[in-house]
mmCIF file of C-alpha atoms and ligand atoms in Angstrom:
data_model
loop_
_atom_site.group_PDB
_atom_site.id
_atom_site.type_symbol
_atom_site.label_atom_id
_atom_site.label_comp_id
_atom_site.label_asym_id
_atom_site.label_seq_id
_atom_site.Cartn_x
_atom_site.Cartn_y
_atom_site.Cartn_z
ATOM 1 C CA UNK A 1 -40.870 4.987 30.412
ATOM 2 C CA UNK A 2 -42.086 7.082 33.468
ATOM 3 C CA UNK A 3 -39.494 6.985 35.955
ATOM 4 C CA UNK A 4 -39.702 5.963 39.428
ATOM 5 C CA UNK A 5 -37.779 8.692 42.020
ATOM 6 C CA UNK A 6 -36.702 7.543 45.667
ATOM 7 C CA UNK A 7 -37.271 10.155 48.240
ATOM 8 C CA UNK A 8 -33.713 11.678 48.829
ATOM 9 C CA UNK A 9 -32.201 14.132 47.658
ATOM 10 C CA UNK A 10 -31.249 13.331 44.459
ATOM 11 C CA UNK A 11 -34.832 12.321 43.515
ATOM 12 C CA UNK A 12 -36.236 15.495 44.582
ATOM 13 C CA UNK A 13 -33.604 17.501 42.737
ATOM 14 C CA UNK A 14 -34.538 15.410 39.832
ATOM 15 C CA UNK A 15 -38.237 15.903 40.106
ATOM 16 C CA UNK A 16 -37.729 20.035 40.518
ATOM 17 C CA UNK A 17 -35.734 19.598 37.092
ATOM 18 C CA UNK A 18 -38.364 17.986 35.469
ATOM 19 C CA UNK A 19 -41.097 20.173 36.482
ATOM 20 C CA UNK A 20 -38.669 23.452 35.448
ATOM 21 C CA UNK A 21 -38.645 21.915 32.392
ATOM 22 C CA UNK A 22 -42.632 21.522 31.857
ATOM 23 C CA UNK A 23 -43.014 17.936 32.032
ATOM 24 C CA UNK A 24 -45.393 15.884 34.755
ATOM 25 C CA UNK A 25 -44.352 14.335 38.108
ATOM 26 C CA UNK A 26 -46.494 12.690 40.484
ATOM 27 C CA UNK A 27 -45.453 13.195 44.211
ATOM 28 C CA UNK A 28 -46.863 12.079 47.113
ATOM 29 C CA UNK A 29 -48.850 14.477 49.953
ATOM 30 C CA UNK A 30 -51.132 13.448 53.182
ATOM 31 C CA UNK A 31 -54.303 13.128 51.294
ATOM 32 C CA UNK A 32 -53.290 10.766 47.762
ATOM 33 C CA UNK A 33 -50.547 11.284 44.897
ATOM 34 C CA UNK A 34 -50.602 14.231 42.969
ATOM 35 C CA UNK A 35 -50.312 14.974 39.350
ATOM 36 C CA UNK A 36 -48.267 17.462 39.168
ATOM 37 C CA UNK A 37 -46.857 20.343 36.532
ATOM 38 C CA UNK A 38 -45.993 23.947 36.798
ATOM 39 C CA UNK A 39 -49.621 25.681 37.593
ATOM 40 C CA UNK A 40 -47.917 29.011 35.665
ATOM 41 C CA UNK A 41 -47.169 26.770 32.125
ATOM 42 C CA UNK A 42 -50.224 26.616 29.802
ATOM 43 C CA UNK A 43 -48.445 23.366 28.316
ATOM 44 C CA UNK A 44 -47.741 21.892 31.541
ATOM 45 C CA UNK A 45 -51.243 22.152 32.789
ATOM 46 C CA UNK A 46 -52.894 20.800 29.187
ATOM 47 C CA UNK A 47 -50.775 17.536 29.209
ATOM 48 C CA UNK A 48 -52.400 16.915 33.400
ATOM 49 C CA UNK A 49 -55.578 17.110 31.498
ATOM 50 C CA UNK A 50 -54.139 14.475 29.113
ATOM 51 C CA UNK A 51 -52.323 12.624 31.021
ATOM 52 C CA UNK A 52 -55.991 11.862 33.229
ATOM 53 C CA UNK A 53 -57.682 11.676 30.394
ATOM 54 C CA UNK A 54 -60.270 14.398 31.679
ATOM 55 C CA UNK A 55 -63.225 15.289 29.410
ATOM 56 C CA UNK A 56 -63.212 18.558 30.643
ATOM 57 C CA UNK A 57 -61.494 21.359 32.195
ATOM 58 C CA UNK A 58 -62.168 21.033 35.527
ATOM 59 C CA UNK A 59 -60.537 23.722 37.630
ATOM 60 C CA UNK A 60 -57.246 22.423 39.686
ATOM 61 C CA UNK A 61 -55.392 22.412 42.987
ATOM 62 C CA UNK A 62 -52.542 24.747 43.170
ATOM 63 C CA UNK A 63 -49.883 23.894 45.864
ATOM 64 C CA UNK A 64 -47.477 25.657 47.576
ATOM 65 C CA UNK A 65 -45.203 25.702 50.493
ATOM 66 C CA UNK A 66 -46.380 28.372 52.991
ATOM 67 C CA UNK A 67 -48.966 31.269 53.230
ATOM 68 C CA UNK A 68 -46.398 34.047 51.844
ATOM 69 C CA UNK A 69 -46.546 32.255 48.969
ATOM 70 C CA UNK A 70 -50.272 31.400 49.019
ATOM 71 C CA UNK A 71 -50.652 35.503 49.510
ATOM 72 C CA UNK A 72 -48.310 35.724 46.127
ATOM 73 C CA UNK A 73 -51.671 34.293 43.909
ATOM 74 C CA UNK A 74 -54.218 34.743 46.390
ATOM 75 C CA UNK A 75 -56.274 37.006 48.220
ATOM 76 C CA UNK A 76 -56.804 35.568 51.782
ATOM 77 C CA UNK A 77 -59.711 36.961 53.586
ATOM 78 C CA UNK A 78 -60.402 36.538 57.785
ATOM 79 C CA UNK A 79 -62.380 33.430 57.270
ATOM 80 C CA UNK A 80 -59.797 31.743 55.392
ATOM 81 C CA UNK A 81 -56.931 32.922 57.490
ATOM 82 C CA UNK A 82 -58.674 31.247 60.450
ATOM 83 C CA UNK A 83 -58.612 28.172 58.852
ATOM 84 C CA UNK A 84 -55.263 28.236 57.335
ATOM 85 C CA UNK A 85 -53.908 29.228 60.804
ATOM 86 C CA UNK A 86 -55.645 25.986 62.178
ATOM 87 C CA UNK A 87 -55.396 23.217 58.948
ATOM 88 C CA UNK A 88 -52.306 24.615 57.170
ATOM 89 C CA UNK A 89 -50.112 22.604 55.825
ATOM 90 C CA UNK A 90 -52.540 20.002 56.161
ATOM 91 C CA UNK A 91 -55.486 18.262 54.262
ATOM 92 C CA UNK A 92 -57.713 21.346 53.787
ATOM 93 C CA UNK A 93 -57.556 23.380 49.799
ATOM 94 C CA UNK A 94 -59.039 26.928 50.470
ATOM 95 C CA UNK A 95 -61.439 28.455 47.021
ATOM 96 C CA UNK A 96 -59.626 32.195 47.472
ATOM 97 C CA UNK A 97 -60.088 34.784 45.160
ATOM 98 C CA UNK A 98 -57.178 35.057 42.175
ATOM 99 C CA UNK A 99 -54.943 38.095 42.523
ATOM 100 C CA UNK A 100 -54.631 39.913 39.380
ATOM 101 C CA UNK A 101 -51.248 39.378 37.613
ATOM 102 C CA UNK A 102 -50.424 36.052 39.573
ATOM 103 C CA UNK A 103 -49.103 34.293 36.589
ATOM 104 C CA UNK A 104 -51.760 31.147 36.980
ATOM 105 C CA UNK A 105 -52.633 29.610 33.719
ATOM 106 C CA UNK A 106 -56.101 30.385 33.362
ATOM 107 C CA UNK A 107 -56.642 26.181 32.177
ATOM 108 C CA UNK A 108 -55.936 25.722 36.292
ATOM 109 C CA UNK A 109 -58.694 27.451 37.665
ATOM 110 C CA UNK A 110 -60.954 27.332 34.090
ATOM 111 C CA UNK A 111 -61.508 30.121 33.432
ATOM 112 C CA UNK A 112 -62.882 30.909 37.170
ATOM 113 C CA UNK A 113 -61.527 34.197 38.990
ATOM 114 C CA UNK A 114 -61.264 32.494 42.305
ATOM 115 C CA UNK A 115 -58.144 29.542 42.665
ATOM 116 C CA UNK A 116 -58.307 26.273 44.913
ATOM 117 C CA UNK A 117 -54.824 26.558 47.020
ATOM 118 C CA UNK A 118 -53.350 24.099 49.798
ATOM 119 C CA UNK A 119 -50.102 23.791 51.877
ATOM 120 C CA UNK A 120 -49.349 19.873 52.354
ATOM 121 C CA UNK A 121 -48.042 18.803 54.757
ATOM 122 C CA UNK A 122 -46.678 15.780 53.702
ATOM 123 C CA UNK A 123 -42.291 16.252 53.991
ATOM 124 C CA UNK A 124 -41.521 15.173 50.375
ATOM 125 C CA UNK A 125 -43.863 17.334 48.955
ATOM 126 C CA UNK A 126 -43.021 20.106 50.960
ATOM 127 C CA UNK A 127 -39.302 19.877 50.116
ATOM 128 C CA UNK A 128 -40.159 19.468 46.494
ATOM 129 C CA UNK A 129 -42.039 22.663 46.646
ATOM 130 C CA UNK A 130 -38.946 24.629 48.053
ATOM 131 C CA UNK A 131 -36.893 22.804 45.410
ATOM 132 C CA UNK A 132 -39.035 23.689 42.227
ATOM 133 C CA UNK A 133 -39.784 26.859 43.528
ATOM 134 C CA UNK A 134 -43.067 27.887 42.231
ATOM 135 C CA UNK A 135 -46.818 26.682 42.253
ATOM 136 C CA UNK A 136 -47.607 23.242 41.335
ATOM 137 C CA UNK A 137 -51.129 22.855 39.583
ATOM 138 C CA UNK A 138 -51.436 18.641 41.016
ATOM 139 C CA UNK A 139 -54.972 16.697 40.685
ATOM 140 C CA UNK A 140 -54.955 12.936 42.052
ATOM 141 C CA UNK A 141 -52.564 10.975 40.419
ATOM 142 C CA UNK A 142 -54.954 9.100 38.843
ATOM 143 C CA UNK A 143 -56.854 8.841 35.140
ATOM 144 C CA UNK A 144 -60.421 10.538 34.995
ATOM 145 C CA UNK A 145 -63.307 8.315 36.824
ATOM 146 C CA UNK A 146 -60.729 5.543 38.167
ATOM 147 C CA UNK A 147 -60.104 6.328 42.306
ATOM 148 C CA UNK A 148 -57.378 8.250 44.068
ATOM 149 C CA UNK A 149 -53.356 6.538 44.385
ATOM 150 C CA UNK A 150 -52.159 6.790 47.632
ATOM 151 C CA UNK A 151 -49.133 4.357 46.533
ATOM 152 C CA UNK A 152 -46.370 4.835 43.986
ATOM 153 C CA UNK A 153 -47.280 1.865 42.207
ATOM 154 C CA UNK A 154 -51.097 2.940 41.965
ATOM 155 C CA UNK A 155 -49.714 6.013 40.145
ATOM 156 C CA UNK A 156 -47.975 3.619 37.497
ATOM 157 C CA UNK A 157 -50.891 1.498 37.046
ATOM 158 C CA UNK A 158 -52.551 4.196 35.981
ATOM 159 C CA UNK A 159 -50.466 6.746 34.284
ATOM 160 C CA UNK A 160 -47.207 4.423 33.164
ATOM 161 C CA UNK A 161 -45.723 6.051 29.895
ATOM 162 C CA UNK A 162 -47.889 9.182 30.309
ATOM 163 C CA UNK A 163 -46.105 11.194 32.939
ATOM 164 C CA UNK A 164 -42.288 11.580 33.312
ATOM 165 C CA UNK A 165 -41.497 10.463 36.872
ATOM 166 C CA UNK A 166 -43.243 9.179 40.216
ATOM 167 C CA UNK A 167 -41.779 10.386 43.269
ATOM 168 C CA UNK A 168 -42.019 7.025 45.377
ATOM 169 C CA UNK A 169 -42.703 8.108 49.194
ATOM 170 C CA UNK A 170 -44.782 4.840 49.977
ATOM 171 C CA UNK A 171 -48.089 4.978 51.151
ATOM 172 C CA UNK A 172 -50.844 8.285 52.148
ATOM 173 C CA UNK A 173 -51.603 8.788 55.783
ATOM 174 C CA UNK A 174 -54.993 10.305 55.482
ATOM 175 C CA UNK A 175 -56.052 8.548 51.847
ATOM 176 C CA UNK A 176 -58.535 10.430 50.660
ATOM 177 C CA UNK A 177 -58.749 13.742 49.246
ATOM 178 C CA UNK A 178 -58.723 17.479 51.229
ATOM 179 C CA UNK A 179 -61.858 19.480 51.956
ATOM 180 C CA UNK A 180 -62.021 22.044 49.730
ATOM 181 C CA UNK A 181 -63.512 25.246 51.678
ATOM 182 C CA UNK A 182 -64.842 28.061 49.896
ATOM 183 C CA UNK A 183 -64.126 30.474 52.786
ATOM 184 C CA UNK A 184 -65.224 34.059 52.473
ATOM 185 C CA UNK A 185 -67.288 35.932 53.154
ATOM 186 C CA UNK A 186 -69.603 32.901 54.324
ATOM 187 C CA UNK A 187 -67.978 29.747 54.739
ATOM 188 C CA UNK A 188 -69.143 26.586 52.169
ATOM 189 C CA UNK A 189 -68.355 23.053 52.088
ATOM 190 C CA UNK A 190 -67.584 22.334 48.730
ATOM 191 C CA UNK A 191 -66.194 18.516 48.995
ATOM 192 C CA UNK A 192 -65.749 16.229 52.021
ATOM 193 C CA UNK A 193 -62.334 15.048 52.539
ATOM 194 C CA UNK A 194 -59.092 14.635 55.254
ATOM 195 C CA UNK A 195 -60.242 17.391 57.642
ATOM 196 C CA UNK A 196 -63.945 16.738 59.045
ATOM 197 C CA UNK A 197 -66.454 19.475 58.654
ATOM 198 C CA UNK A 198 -66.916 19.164 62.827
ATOM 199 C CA UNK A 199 -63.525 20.132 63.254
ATOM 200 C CA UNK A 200 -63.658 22.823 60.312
ATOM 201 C CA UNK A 201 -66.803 24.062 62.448
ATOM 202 C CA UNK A 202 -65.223 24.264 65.794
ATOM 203 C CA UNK A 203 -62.623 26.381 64.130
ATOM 204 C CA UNK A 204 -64.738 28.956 62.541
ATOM 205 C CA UNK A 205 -67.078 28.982 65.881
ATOM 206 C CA UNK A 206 -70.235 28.426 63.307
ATOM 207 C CA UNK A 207 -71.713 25.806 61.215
ATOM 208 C CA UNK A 208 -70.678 25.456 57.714
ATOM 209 C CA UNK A 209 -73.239 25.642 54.368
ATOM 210 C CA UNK A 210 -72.822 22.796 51.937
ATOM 211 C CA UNK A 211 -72.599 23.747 48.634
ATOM 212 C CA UNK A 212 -72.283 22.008 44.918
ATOM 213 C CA UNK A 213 -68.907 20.729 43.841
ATOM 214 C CA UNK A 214 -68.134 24.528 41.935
ATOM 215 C CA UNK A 215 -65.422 22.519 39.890
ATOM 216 C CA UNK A 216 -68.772 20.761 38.229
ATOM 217 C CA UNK A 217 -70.755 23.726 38.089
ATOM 218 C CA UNK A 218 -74.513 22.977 38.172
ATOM 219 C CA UNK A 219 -76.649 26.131 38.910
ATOM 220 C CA UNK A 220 -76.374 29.187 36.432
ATOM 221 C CA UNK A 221 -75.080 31.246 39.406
ATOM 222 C CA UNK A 222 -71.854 28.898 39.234
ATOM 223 C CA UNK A 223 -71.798 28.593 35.464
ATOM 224 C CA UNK A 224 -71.468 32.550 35.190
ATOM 225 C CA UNK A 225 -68.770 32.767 37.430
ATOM 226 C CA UNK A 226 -66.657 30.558 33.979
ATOM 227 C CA UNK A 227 -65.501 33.177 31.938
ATOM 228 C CA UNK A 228 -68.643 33.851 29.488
ATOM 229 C CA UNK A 229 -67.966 35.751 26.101
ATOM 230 C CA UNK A 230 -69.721 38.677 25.791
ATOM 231 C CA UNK A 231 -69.339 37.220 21.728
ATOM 232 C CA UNK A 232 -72.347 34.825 20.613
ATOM 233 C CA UNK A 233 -70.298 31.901 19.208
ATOM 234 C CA UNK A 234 -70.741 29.608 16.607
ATOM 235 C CA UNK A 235 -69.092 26.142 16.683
ATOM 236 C CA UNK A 236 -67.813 23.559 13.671
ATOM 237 C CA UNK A 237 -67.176 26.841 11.429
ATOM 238 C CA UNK A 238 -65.319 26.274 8.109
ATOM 239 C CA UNK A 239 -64.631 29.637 7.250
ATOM 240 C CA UNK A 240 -65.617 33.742 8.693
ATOM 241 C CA UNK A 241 -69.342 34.313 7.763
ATOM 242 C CA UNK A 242 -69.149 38.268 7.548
ATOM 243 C CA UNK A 243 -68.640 40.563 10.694
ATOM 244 C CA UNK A 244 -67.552 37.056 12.410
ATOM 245 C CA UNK A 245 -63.792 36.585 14.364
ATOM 246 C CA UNK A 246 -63.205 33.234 13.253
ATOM 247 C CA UNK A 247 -60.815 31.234 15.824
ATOM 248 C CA UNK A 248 -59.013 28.283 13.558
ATOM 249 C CA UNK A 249 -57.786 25.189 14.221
ATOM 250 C CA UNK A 250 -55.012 23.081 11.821
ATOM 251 C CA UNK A 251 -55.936 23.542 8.109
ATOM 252 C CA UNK A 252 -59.040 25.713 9.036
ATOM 253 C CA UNK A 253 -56.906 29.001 8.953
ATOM 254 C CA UNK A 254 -58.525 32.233 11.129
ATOM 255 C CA UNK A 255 -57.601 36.025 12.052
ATOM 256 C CA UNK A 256 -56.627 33.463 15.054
ATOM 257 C CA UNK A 257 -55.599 30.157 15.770
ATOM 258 C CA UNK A 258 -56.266 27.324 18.426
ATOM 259 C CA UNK A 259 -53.067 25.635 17.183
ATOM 260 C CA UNK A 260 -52.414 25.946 13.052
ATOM 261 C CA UNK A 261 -50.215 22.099 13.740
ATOM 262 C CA UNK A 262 -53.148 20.818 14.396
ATOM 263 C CA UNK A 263 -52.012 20.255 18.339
ATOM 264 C CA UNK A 264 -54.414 19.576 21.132
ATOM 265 C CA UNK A 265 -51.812 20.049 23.562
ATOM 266 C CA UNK A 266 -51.151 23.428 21.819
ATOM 267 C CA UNK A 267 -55.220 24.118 21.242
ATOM 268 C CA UNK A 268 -55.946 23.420 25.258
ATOM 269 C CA UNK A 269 -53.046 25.896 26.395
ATOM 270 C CA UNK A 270 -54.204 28.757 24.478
ATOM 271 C CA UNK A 271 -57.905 27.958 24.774
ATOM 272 C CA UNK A 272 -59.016 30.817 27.550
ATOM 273 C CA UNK A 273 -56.247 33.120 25.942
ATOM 274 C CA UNK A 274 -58.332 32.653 22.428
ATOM 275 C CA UNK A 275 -62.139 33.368 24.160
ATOM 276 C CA UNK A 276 -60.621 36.287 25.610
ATOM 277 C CA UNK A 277 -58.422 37.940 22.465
ATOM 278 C CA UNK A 278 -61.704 36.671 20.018
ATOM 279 C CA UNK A 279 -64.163 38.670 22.127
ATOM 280 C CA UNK A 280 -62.121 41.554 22.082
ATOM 281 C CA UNK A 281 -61.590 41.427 18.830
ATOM 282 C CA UNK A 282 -65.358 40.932 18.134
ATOM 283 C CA UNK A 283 -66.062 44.098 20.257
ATOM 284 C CA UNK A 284 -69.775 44.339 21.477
ATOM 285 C CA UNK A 285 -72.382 42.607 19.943
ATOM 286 C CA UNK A 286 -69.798 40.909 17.704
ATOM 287 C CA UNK A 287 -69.415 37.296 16.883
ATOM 288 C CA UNK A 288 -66.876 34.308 16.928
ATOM 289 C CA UNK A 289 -66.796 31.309 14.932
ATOM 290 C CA UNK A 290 -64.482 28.700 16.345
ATOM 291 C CA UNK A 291 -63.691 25.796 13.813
ATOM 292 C CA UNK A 292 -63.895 22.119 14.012
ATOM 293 C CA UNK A 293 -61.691 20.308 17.183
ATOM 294 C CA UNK A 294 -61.572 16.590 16.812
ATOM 295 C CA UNK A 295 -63.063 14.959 19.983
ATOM 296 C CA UNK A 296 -60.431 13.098 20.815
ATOM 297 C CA UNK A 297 -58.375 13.503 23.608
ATOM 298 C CA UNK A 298 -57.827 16.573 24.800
ATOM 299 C CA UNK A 299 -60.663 17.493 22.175
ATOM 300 C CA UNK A 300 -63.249 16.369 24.467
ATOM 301 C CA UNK A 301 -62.127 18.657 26.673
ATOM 302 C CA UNK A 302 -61.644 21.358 24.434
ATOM 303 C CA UNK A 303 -65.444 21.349 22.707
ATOM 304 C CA UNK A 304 -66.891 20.512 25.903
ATOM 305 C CA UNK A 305 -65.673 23.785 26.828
ATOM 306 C CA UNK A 306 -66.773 25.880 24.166
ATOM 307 C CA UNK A 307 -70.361 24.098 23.931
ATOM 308 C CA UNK A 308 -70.897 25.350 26.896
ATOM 309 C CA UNK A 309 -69.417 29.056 25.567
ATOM 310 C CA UNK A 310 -71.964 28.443 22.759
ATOM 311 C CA UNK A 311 -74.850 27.710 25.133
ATOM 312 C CA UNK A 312 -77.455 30.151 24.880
ATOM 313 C CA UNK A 313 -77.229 32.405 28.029
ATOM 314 C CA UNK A 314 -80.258 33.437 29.934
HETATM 315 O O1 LIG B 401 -56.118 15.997 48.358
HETATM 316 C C1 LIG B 401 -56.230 16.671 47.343
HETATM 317 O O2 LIG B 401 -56.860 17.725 47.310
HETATM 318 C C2 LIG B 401 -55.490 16.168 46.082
HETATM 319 C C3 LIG B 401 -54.007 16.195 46.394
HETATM 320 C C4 LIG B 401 -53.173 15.780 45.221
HETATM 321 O O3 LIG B 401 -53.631 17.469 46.863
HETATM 322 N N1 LIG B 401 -55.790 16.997 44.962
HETATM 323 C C5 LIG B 401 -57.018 16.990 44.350
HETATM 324 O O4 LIG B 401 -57.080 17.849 43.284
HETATM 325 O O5 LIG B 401 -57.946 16.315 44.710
HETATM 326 P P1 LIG B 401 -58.214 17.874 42.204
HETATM 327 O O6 LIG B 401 -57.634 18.762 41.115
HETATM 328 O O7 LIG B 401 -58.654 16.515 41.805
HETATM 329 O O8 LIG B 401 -59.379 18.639 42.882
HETATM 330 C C6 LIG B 401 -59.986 19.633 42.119
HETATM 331 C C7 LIG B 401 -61.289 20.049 42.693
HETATM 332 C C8 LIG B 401 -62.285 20.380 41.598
HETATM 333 O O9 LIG B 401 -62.992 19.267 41.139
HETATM 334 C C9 LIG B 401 -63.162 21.351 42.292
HETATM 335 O O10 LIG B 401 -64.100 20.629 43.049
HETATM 336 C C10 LIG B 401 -62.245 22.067 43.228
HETATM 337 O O11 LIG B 401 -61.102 21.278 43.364
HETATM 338 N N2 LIG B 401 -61.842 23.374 42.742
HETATM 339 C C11 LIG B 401 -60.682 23.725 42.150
HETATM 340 N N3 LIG B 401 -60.659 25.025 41.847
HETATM 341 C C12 LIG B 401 -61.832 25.525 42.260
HETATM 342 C C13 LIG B 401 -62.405 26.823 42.242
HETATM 343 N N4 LIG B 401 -61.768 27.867 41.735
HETATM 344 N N5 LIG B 401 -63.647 26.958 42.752
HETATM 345 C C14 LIG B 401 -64.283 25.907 43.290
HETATM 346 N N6 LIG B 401 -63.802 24.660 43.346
HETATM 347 C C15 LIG B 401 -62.592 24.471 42.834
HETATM 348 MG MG1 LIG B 402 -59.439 13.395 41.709
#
């Protein structure tokens, strides 16, 4: 069922067609496979959580092909244009803040107002990236907790019949992941990966702080940065207690709606979009009541996100 692509032309044309049209390709870059799915497509970006089988919404890689188009979605400040002078395209994802109005789906970045962005510089990706034409939101190529592909066929051992197409451009130079830099204003390691942090240090002429992996946000400093209700919420609601926005899901009807299907796919593209347009609705000191998600799929995703909208704040 998922198709395998050979690196010409054709194959790449192919692979821009599918990703136009919102389904998932895996392609290869420097580091492993990616996922990939139009980062600006709600849809797109829930079936990558899917797909891996995530059970939750960690934030994602967006790639492009050059810094004019990094500068389209991001703001970069000195720090990080030192180091995408030096790395770029290469192994190195840069945490940069989100320009207002960028088009992102807010399921890439979860919520967060910073993005994760990298230039490969891996040929076929590159020249799928001037074929599709936009930003690709692309995690390893691999389902949640199993390790990275840096072969086609590692992609289909994994994700066979749950993706549309692998691009096939044999085997990863630098097999294992970028180093994902939160750059400005002070410089923090956030993962390990293709460029070493010697050679990140040497660039920025200083030593570089180590920080938590921000996509698995421990401290409550990181947690606030998720976008936070202002709304207390209340979670497995059957129906509106009074003065309550209640946010439905299939049969459990609301002033809103996760998905009235019944569709997790549907549910984990319009999840943000709901906190947001249920807070404002609930106005200050209001309240939300979101109804019952099934954890399944996607739905472990889903309420592990709005458990932690429900956690008590301090
Ligand atoms: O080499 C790679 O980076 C591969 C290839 C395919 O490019 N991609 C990759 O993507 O590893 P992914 O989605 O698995 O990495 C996502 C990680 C998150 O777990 C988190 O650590 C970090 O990127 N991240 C993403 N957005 C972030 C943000 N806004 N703030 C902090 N960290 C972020
Ligand atoms: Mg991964």
């Amino acid at each position: 069922m998922t198709r395998t692509l050979a690196p010409d032309d054709a194959g790449i044309a192919e692979a821009a067609r599918l990703l136009a049209a919102g389904e998932l390709v895996a392609f290869p870059t420097e580091t492993v496979y990616g996922l990939g799915g139009d980062a600006r497509d709600d849809r797109a970006v829930a079936r990558i959580y899917e797909a891996k089988g995530r059970p939750s919404f960690n934030p994602l890689i967006v790639h492009l092909p050059d810094l004019a188009a990094v500068e389209r979605i991001a703001e970069v400040g000195p720090k990080a244009r030192i180091l995408a002078q030096a790395f770029w395209p290469g192994p190195l994802t840069l945490v940069l803040p989100l320009r207002a109005g960028a088009g992102i789906s807010p399921l890439v970045t979860a919520g967060l107002d910073t993005v994760a962005v990298r230039i490969p510089a891996h040929p076929l990706a590159q020249r799928l990236l001037q074929a599709f034409g936009g930003p690709l939101a692309a995690p390893s190529a691999n389902p949640s907790g199993r390790v990275s592909p840096t072969r086609a066929g590692h992609v289909l051992e994994g994700l066979s019949g749950r993706i549309a197409a692998v691009l096939d451009g044999g085997a990863c130079a630098v097999g294992l992941e970028s180093t994902i830099v939160l750059a400005d204003p002070d410089p923090v390691l956030l993962r390990p990966g293709g460029v070493p942090v010697e050679v990140l240090e040497a660039a920025l002429g200083a030593p570089l702080a180590t920080g938590g992996d921000a996509g698995k946000p421990t401290s409550p400093g990181q947690l606030a940065s998720h976008y936070a209700p202002e709304a207390a919420i209340r979670l497995e609601a059957l129906e509106a207690r009074s003065g309550e926005v209640l946010v439905g899901f299939g049969p459990v009807r609301g002033r809103l709606s996760l998905s009235e299907s019944g569709d997790l796919v549907e549910a984990a593209a319009r999840l943000f979009q709901m906190l947001r347009e249920a807070d404002r609705l609930a106005g200050p000191g209001g309240r939300i009541a979101f109804a019952p998600v099934p954890d399944t799929g996607l739905g472990r995703a889903i309420n592990d996100r709005l458990r932690r909208a429900a956690a008590p704040r301090g």
